[in-house]
PDB file of C-alpha atoms in Angstrom:
ATOM      1  CA  GLN A   1     207.793 -51.879-122.835  1.00 94.00           C
ATOM      2  CA  LEU A   2     211.428 -52.885-122.484  1.00 97.00           C
ATOM      3  CA  LEU A   3     212.491 -55.110-119.603  1.00 97.00           C
ATOM      4  CA  GLU A   4     216.162 -55.830-119.018  1.00 97.00           C
ATOM      5  CA  SER A   5     217.485 -58.786-117.061  1.00 97.00           C
ATOM      6  CA  GLY A   6     220.700 -60.692-116.495  1.00 97.00           C
ATOM      7  CA  GLY A   7     222.692 -58.176-114.504  1.00 96.00           C
ATOM      8  CA  GLY A   8     224.608 -59.081-111.368  1.00 96.00           C
ATOM      9  CA  LEU A   9     228.012 -59.409-109.750  1.00 97.00           C
ATOM     10  CA  VAL A  10     230.799 -60.943-111.838  1.00 97.00           C
ATOM     11  CA  GLN A  11     234.538 -61.223-111.346  1.00 97.00           C
ATOM     12  CA  PRO A  12     236.999 -59.413-113.610  1.00 97.00           C
ATOM     13  CA  GLY A  13     237.595 -61.491-116.717  1.00 97.00           C
ATOM     14  CA  GLY A  14     234.207 -63.131-116.409  1.00 97.00           C
ATOM     15  CA  SER A  15     231.209 -63.180-118.714  1.00 97.00           C
ATOM     16  CA  LEU A  16     227.572 -62.173-118.491  1.00 98.00           C
ATOM     17  CA  ARG A  17     224.650 -62.119-120.917  1.00 98.00           C
ATOM     18  CA  LEU A  18     222.022 -59.399-120.675  1.00 98.00           C
ATOM     19  CA  SER A  19     218.549 -59.750-122.139  1.00 98.00           C
ATOM     20  CA  CYS A  20     215.917 -57.172-123.028  1.00 98.00           C
ATOM     21  CA  ALA A  21     212.352 -58.410-123.526  1.00 98.00           C
ATOM     22  CA  ALA A  22     210.283 -56.109-125.710  1.00 97.00           C
ATOM     23  CA  SER A  23     206.520 -55.807-125.903  1.00 96.00           C
ATOM     24  CA  GLY A  24     203.909 -53.412-127.245  1.00 95.00           C
ATOM     25  CA  PHE A  25     205.490 -52.849-130.663  1.00 95.00           C
ATOM     26  CA  THR A  26     206.608 -54.830-133.701  1.00 96.00           C
ATOM     27  CA  PHE A  27     210.095 -55.665-132.443  1.00 96.00           C
ATOM     28  CA  SER A  28     211.444 -56.854-135.786  1.00 96.00           C
ATOM     29  CA  SER A  29     210.787 -53.469-137.408  1.00 96.00           C
ATOM     30  CA  TYR A  30     213.038 -51.376-135.181  1.00 96.00           C
ATOM     31  CA  ALA A  31     216.713 -50.931-134.456  1.00 97.00           C
ATOM     32  CA  MET A  32     217.801 -51.517-130.866  1.00 97.00           C
ATOM     33  CA  SER A  33     220.711 -50.460-128.727  1.00 98.00           C
ATOM     34  CA  TRP A  34     222.422 -50.790-125.365  1.00 98.00           C
ATOM     35  CA  VAL A  35     223.468 -47.694-123.411  1.00 98.00           C
ATOM     36  CA  ARG A  36     225.216 -47.811-120.042  1.00 98.00           C
ATOM     37  CA  GLN A  37     225.747 -45.472-117.134  1.00 98.00           C
ATOM     38  CA  ALA A  38     228.531 -45.979-114.615  1.00 97.00           C
ATOM     39  CA  PRO A  39     227.703 -44.993-111.024  1.00 96.00           C
ATOM     40  CA  GLY A  40     227.483 -41.213-110.782  1.00 94.00           C
ATOM     41  CA  LYS A  41     228.542 -40.784-114.418  1.00 95.00           C
ATOM     42  CA  GLY A  42     226.931 -39.867-117.721  1.00 95.00           C
ATOM     43  CA  LEU A  43     225.416 -41.957-120.475  1.00 97.00           C
ATOM     44  CA  GLU A  44     227.693 -44.016-122.720  1.00 97.00           C
ATOM     45  CA  TRP A  45     226.476 -45.777-125.852  1.00 97.00           C
ATOM     46  CA  VAL A  46     227.639 -49.404-125.978  1.00 98.00           C
ATOM     47  CA  SER A  47     226.228 -51.137-129.047  1.00 97.00           C
ATOM     48  CA  GLY A  48     223.460 -51.105-131.620  1.00 97.00           C
ATOM     49  CA  ILE A  49     221.795 -53.506-134.044  1.00 97.00           C
ATOM     50  CA  SER A  50     219.639 -53.100-137.144  1.00 96.00           C
ATOM     51  CA  PRO A  51     216.049 -54.441-137.278  1.00 96.00           C
ATOM     52  CA  SER A  52     217.074 -57.619-139.090  1.00 96.00           C
ATOM     53  CA  GLY A  53     220.226 -58.093-137.037  1.00 95.00           C
ATOM     54  CA  GLY A  54     222.325 -57.914-140.160  1.00 95.00           C
ATOM     55  CA  SER A  55     224.253 -54.818-139.065  1.00 95.00           C
ATOM     56  CA  THR A  56     225.879 -54.318-135.686  1.00 96.00           C
ATOM     57  CA  TYR A  57     227.828 -51.421-134.196  1.00 96.00           C
ATOM     58  CA  TYR A  58     230.063 -51.120-131.140  1.00 96.00           C
ATOM     59  CA  ALA A  59     231.783 -48.471-129.065  1.00 96.00           C
ATOM     60  CA  ASP A  60     235.569 -48.739-129.172  1.00 95.00           C
ATOM     61  CA  SER A  61     235.584 -49.432-125.425  1.00 95.00           C
ATOM     62  CA  VAL A  62     233.753 -52.755-125.871  1.00 97.00           C
ATOM     63  CA  LYS A  63     234.726 -53.809-129.390  1.00 97.00           C
ATOM     64  CA  GLY A  64     236.012 -57.383-129.440  1.00 97.00           C
ATOM     65  CA  ARG A  65     234.635 -58.129-125.969  1.00 98.00           C
ATOM     66  CA  PHE A  66     230.877 -57.532-126.275  1.00 98.00           C
ATOM     67  CA  SER A  67     228.465 -58.964-128.837  1.00 98.00           C
ATOM     68  CA  ILE A  68     224.954 -57.714-129.554  1.00 98.00           C
ATOM     69  CA  SER A  69     222.280 -59.935-131.055  1.00 98.00           C
ATOM     70  CA  ARG A  70     218.518 -60.238-131.306  1.00 98.00           C
ATOM     71  CA  ASP A  71     215.920 -62.961-131.664  1.00 97.00           C
ATOM     72  CA  ASN A  72     212.978 -61.426-133.487  1.00 97.00           C
ATOM     73  CA  SER A  73     210.893 -64.566-132.955  1.00 97.00           C
ATOM     74  CA  LYS A  74     211.221 -64.042-129.201  1.00 97.00           C
ATOM     75  CA  ASN A  75     211.108 -60.207-129.236  1.00 97.00           C
ATOM     76  CA  THR A  76     214.355 -60.189-127.291  1.00 98.00           C
ATOM     77  CA  LEU A  77     217.612 -58.256-127.506  1.00 98.00           C
ATOM     78  CA  TYR A  78     220.848 -59.625-126.046  1.00 98.00           C
ATOM     79  CA  LEU A  79     224.262 -58.361-125.026  1.00 98.00           C
ATOM     80  CA  GLN A  80     226.959 -60.976-124.498  1.00 98.00           C
ATOM     81  CA  MET A  81     229.720 -59.458-122.377  1.00 98.00           C
ATOM     82  CA  ASN A  82     233.083 -61.241-122.152  1.00 98.00           C
ATOM     83  CA  SER A  83     236.427 -60.331-120.575  1.00 97.00           C
ATOM     84  CA  LEU A  84     234.655 -57.976-118.204  1.00 98.00           C
ATOM     85  CA  ARG A  85     236.623 -55.220-116.498  1.00 97.00           C
ATOM     86  CA  ALA A  86     235.960 -53.078-113.448  1.00 97.00           C
ATOM     87  CA  GLU A  87     235.241 -50.138-115.749  1.00 97.00           C
ATOM     88  CA  ASP A  88     232.310 -52.054-117.268  1.00 98.00           C
ATOM     89  CA  THR A  89     230.457 -51.636-113.967  1.00 98.00           C
ATOM     90  CA  ALA A  90     227.294 -49.726-114.828  1.00 98.00           C
ATOM     91  CA  VAL A  91     223.553 -49.781-115.225  1.00 98.00           C
ATOM     92  CA  TYR A  92     222.845 -51.117-118.712  1.00 98.00           C
ATOM     93  CA  PHE A  93     219.800 -49.712-120.466  1.00 98.00           C
ATOM     94  CA  CYS A  94     218.091 -51.245-123.459  1.00 98.00           C
ATOM     95  CA  ALA A  95     216.759 -48.629-125.881  1.00 98.00           C
ATOM     96  CA  LYS A  96     214.523 -48.724-128.927  1.00 97.00           C
ATOM     97  CA  LEU A  97     215.177 -46.636-132.054  1.00 96.00           C
ATOM     98  CA  PRO A  98     213.244 -46.115-135.293  1.00 93.00           C
ATOM     99  CA  PRO A  99     214.180 -48.484-138.136  1.00 91.00           C
ATOM    100  CA  GLU A 100     217.250 -46.347-138.788  1.00 90.00           C
ATOM    101  CA  ILE A 101     219.892 -46.739-136.121  1.00 89.00           C
ATOM    102  CA  THR A 102     221.260 -43.203-136.542  1.00 89.00           C
ATOM    103  CA  VAL A 103     218.178 -41.222-135.545  1.00 92.00           C
ATOM    104  CA  TYR A 104     217.140 -41.253-131.863  1.00 95.00           C
ATOM    105  CA  PHE A 105     216.368 -43.475-128.872  1.00 96.00           C
ATOM    106  CA  ASP A 106     212.619 -43.165-128.342  1.00 94.00           C
ATOM    107  CA  TYR A 107     211.989 -45.667-125.545  1.00 96.00           C
ATOM    108  CA  TRP A 108     214.231 -46.891-122.747  1.00 97.00           C
ATOM    109  CA  GLY A 109     214.044 -49.758-120.303  1.00 97.00           C
ATOM    110  CA  GLN A 110     214.634 -49.290-116.582  1.00 96.00           C
ATOM    111  CA  GLY A 111     218.094 -50.816-116.708  1.00 97.00           C
ATOM    112  CA  THR A 112     219.966 -53.705-115.110  1.00 97.00           C
ATOM    113  CA  LEU A 113     223.027 -53.276-112.899  1.00 98.00           C
ATOM    114  CA  VAL A 114     226.273 -55.029-113.768  1.00 98.00           C
ATOM    115  CA  THR A 115     228.992 -55.000-111.126  1.00 98.00           C
ATOM    116  CA  VAL A 116     232.470 -56.256-112.014  1.00 97.00           C
ATOM    117  CA  SER A 117     234.447 -56.862-108.865  1.00 96.00           C
ATOM    118  CA  SER A 118     236.488 -59.519-107.122  1.00 94.00           C
TER     119      SER A 118
ATOM    120  CA  GLN B   1     235.650 -41.955-128.164  1.00 49.00           C
ATOM    121  CA  SER B   2     235.061 -38.250-127.784  1.00 52.00           C
ATOM    122  CA  VAL B   3     231.907 -36.829-126.316  1.00 77.00           C
ATOM    123  CA  LEU B   4     229.761 -33.875-127.216  1.00 94.00           C
ATOM    124  CA  THR B   5     230.511 -30.891-124.969  1.00 96.00           C
ATOM    125  CA  GLN B   6     227.904 -29.637-122.513  1.00 96.00           C
ATOM    126  CA  PRO B   7     228.239 -27.407-119.426  1.00 96.00           C
ATOM    127  CA  PRO B   8     228.352 -29.595-116.299  1.00 95.00           C
ATOM    128  CA  SER B   9     225.685 -27.586-114.533  1.00 96.00           C
ATOM    129  CA  VAL B  10     223.237 -24.719-114.884  1.00 97.00           C
ATOM    130  CA  SER B  11     220.895 -23.116-112.392  1.00 95.00           C
ATOM    131  CA  GLU B  12     218.060 -20.650-112.531  1.00 95.00           C
ATOM    132  CA  ALA B  13     215.098 -19.513-110.470  1.00 95.00           C
ATOM    133  CA  PRO B  14     211.572 -20.889-110.866  1.00 96.00           C
ATOM    134  CA  GLY B  15     209.651 -19.293-113.715  1.00 96.00           C
ATOM    135  CA  GLN B  16     212.784 -18.212-115.533  1.00 96.00           C
ATOM    136  CA  ARG B  17     214.329 -19.518-118.755  1.00 97.00           C
ATOM    137  CA  VAL B  18     217.533 -21.507-119.074  1.00 97.00           C
ATOM    138  CA  THR B  19     219.497 -22.770-122.055  1.00 97.00           C
ATOM    139  CA  ILE B  20     221.883 -25.721-122.274  1.00 97.00           C
ATOM    140  CA  SER B  21     224.430 -25.863-125.079  1.00 97.00           C
ATOM    141  CA  CYS B  22     225.899 -28.865-126.863  1.00 97.00           C
ATOM    142  CA  SER B  23     228.966 -28.513-129.049  1.00 97.00           C
ATOM    143  CA  GLY B  24     230.081 -31.130-131.538  1.00 96.00           C
ATOM    144  CA  SER B  25     231.763 -31.379-134.911  1.00 95.00           C
ATOM    145  CA  SER B  26     231.056 -31.770-138.604  1.00 94.00           C
ATOM    146  CA  SER B  27     230.885 -35.558-138.352  1.00 94.00           C
ATOM    147  CA  ASN B  28     228.145 -35.617-135.728  1.00 95.00           C
ATOM    148  CA  ILE B  29     225.953 -32.577-135.028  1.00 95.00           C
ATOM    149  CA  GLY B  30     227.010 -30.953-138.278  1.00 94.00           C
ATOM    150  CA  LYS B  31     225.735 -33.855-140.316  1.00 94.00           C
ATOM    151  CA  ASN B  32     223.141 -35.751-138.259  1.00 94.00           C
ATOM    152  CA  VAL B  33     220.114 -35.178-136.098  1.00 93.00           C
ATOM    153  CA  VAL B  34     220.571 -34.009-132.511  1.00 95.00           C
ATOM    154  CA  ASN B  35     218.450 -35.311-129.670  1.00 96.00           C
ATOM    155  CA  TRP B  36     218.000 -34.351-126.061  1.00 97.00           C
ATOM    156  CA  TYR B  37     217.206 -36.622-123.143  1.00 97.00           C
ATOM    157  CA  GLN B  38     215.998 -35.878-119.634  1.00 97.00           C
ATOM    158  CA  GLN B  39     217.006 -38.136-116.771  1.00 97.00           C
ATOM    159  CA  LEU B  40     215.240 -37.596-113.477  1.00 96.00           C
ATOM    160  CA  PRO B  41     217.068 -38.828-110.363  1.00 92.00           C
ATOM    161  CA  GLY B  42     217.059 -42.612-110.197  1.00 92.00           C
ATOM    162  CA  LYS B  43     215.117 -42.976-113.445  1.00 95.00           C
ATOM    163  CA  ALA B  44     215.816 -44.063-116.992  1.00 96.00           C
ATOM    164  CA  PRO B  45     216.418 -41.354-119.596  1.00 97.00           C
ATOM    165  CA  ARG B  46     213.476 -40.219-121.702  1.00 96.00           C
ATOM    166  CA  LEU B  47     213.454 -38.583-125.125  1.00 96.00           C
ATOM    167  CA  LEU B  48     212.828 -34.856-124.782  1.00 96.00           C
ATOM    168  CA  ILE B  49     213.663 -33.390-128.198  1.00 95.00           C
ATOM    169  CA  TYR B  50     214.351 -35.157-131.497  1.00 94.00           C
ATOM    170  CA  TYR B  51     215.427 -33.944-134.915  1.00 90.00           C
ATOM    171  CA  ALA B  52     216.878 -30.944-133.059  1.00 86.00           C
ATOM    172  CA  ASP B  53     213.556 -29.188-132.442  1.00 90.00           C
ATOM    173  CA  LEU B  54     210.635 -31.671-132.357  1.00 92.00           C
ATOM    174  CA  LEU B  55     208.811 -32.669-129.178  1.00 94.00           C
ATOM    175  CA  PRO B  56     207.565 -36.225-128.617  1.00 93.00           C
ATOM    176  CA  SER B  57     203.966 -36.614-127.549  1.00 93.00           C
ATOM    177  CA  GLY B  58     203.533 -35.788-123.882  1.00 93.00           C
ATOM    178  CA  VAL B  59     206.523 -33.456-123.569  1.00 95.00           C
ATOM    179  CA  SER B  60     205.673 -29.960-122.374  1.00 94.00           C
ATOM    180  CA  ASP B  61     206.037 -27.139-124.883  1.00 94.00           C
ATOM    181  CA  ARG B  62     208.134 -25.325-122.278  1.00 96.00           C
ATOM    182  CA  PHE B  63     210.965 -27.346-123.804  1.00 96.00           C
ATOM    183  CA  SER B  64     212.422 -26.321-127.148  1.00 96.00           C
ATOM    184  CA  GLY B  65     215.491 -27.134-129.190  1.00 95.00           C
ATOM    185  CA  SER B  66     217.574 -25.608-131.928  1.00 94.00           C
ATOM    186  CA  LYS B  67     220.631 -26.404-134.005  1.00 94.00           C
ATOM    187  CA  SER B  68     223.122 -24.268-135.880  1.00 94.00           C
ATOM    188  CA  GLY B  69     226.118 -25.730-137.638  1.00 95.00           C
ATOM    189  CA  THR B  70     227.944 -28.003-135.239  1.00 95.00           C
ATOM    190  CA  SER B  71     226.130 -26.836-132.097  1.00 96.00           C
ATOM    191  CA  ALA B  72     222.715 -27.336-130.582  1.00 96.00           C
ATOM    192  CA  SER B  73     220.776 -25.879-127.679  1.00 96.00           C
ATOM    193  CA  LEU B  74     217.999 -26.916-125.357  1.00 97.00           C
ATOM    194  CA  ALA B  75     215.842 -24.201-123.811  1.00 97.00           C
ATOM    195  CA  ILE B  76     213.479 -24.620-120.891  1.00 97.00           C
ATOM    196  CA  SER B  77     211.091 -21.781-120.123  1.00 96.00           C
ATOM    197  CA  GLY B  78     208.879 -21.260-117.097  1.00 96.00           C
ATOM    198  CA  LEU B  79     211.188 -23.364-114.945  1.00 96.00           C
ATOM    199  CA  GLN B  80     209.538 -25.647-112.417  1.00 96.00           C
ATOM    200  CA  SER B  81     210.999 -27.675-109.578  1.00 95.00           C
ATOM    201  CA  GLU B  82     210.172 -30.903-111.412  1.00 95.00           C
ATOM    202  CA  ASP B  83     212.535 -29.860-114.207  1.00 96.00           C
ATOM    203  CA  GLU B  84     215.484 -30.587-111.904  1.00 96.00           C
ATOM    204  CA  ALA B  85     217.253 -33.391-113.734  1.00 96.00           C
ATOM    205  CA  ASP B  86     220.248 -34.285-115.831  1.00 97.00           C
ATOM    206  CA  TYR B  87     220.004 -33.380-119.510  1.00 98.00           C
ATOM    207  CA  TYR B  88     221.994 -35.078-122.279  1.00 97.00           C
ATOM    208  CA  CYS B  89     222.445 -34.281-125.941  1.00 97.00           C
ATOM    209  CA  ALA B  90     223.235 -37.057-128.409  1.00 97.00           C
ATOM    210  CA  ALA B  91     224.077 -37.475-132.069  1.00 96.00           C
ATOM    211  CA  TRP B  92     225.319 -40.201-134.399  1.00 96.00           C
ATOM    212  CA  ASP B  93     228.912 -39.738-135.552  1.00 94.00           C
ATOM    213  CA  ASP B  94     229.571 -40.718-139.170  1.00 94.00           C
ATOM    214  CA  SER B  95     233.354 -40.955-138.726  1.00 93.00           C
ATOM    215  CA  LEU B  96     233.172 -43.240-135.699  1.00 92.00           C
ATOM    216  CA  ASN B  97     230.034 -45.105-136.812  1.00 93.00           C
ATOM    217  CA  ALA B  98     228.872 -44.692-133.251  1.00 94.00           C
ATOM    218  CA  TRP B  99     226.498 -42.732-131.043  1.00 96.00           C
ATOM    219  CA  LEU B 100     227.976 -39.905-128.984  1.00 96.00           C
ATOM    220  CA  PHE B 101     226.448 -38.462-125.832  1.00 97.00           C
ATOM    221  CA  GLY B 102     227.247 -35.178-124.193  1.00 96.00           C
ATOM    222  CA  GLY B 103     228.681 -35.361-120.697  1.00 95.00           C
ATOM    223  CA  GLY B 104     225.355 -34.258-119.234  1.00 96.00           C
ATOM    224  CA  THR B 105     224.168 -31.029-117.629  1.00 97.00           C
ATOM    225  CA  LYS B 106     222.685 -30.983-114.154  1.00 97.00           C
ATOM    226  CA  LEU B 107     219.873 -28.443-113.899  1.00 97.00           C
ATOM    227  CA  THR B 108     219.160 -26.946-110.505  1.00 96.00           C
ATOM    228  CA  VAL B 109     216.004 -24.902-110.006  1.00 95.00           C
ATOM    229  CA  LEU B 110     216.915 -22.476-107.232  1.00 90.00           C
TER     230      LEU B 110
END
């Protein structure tokens, strides 16, 4: 199970940290990722992280503003979002992958809504 | 970042067969695995097809996938009303070092 939290309303230029609590599998053995969906739009990959946390990947649209991390001792994935813009408004899904980050997303959380507005 | 190209919508009658295409390039579909996701209204996406043509446990065998070169297809046979959903293809892009999703295809069962 993947349970996201931390979403909410934030002003443009503000910051927010999302969390994804994982259970039911050996968290430290799998790559993880964040995928978002703006209202009425399609899926957009945001960021990914290797099982150990040693490798991270970002979409160009968030590079330099967002930071992905994980705490394998707490079975939790994070997304630190800084310098937020209106176009970052979306439901953010946490997704699990196999150990390789390039393969597929096999389980998804229910998502948490982030709204960037003044 | 570019997206994989899917038709915005398809429709077909119950019991019929429909296919959804996904066009990419040599750096994504041409080199890596293609996956398909189903998103029912108001729900999170779920994995429908992986490695182009494999079905996860619990997915109906009415769904099938294929890949040829830089394109992939999802086929749904024996259409049912509960198949009405948005369908997305996805593949890792080696040039961008990033995941790409198709724009999504809305399936309407007439």
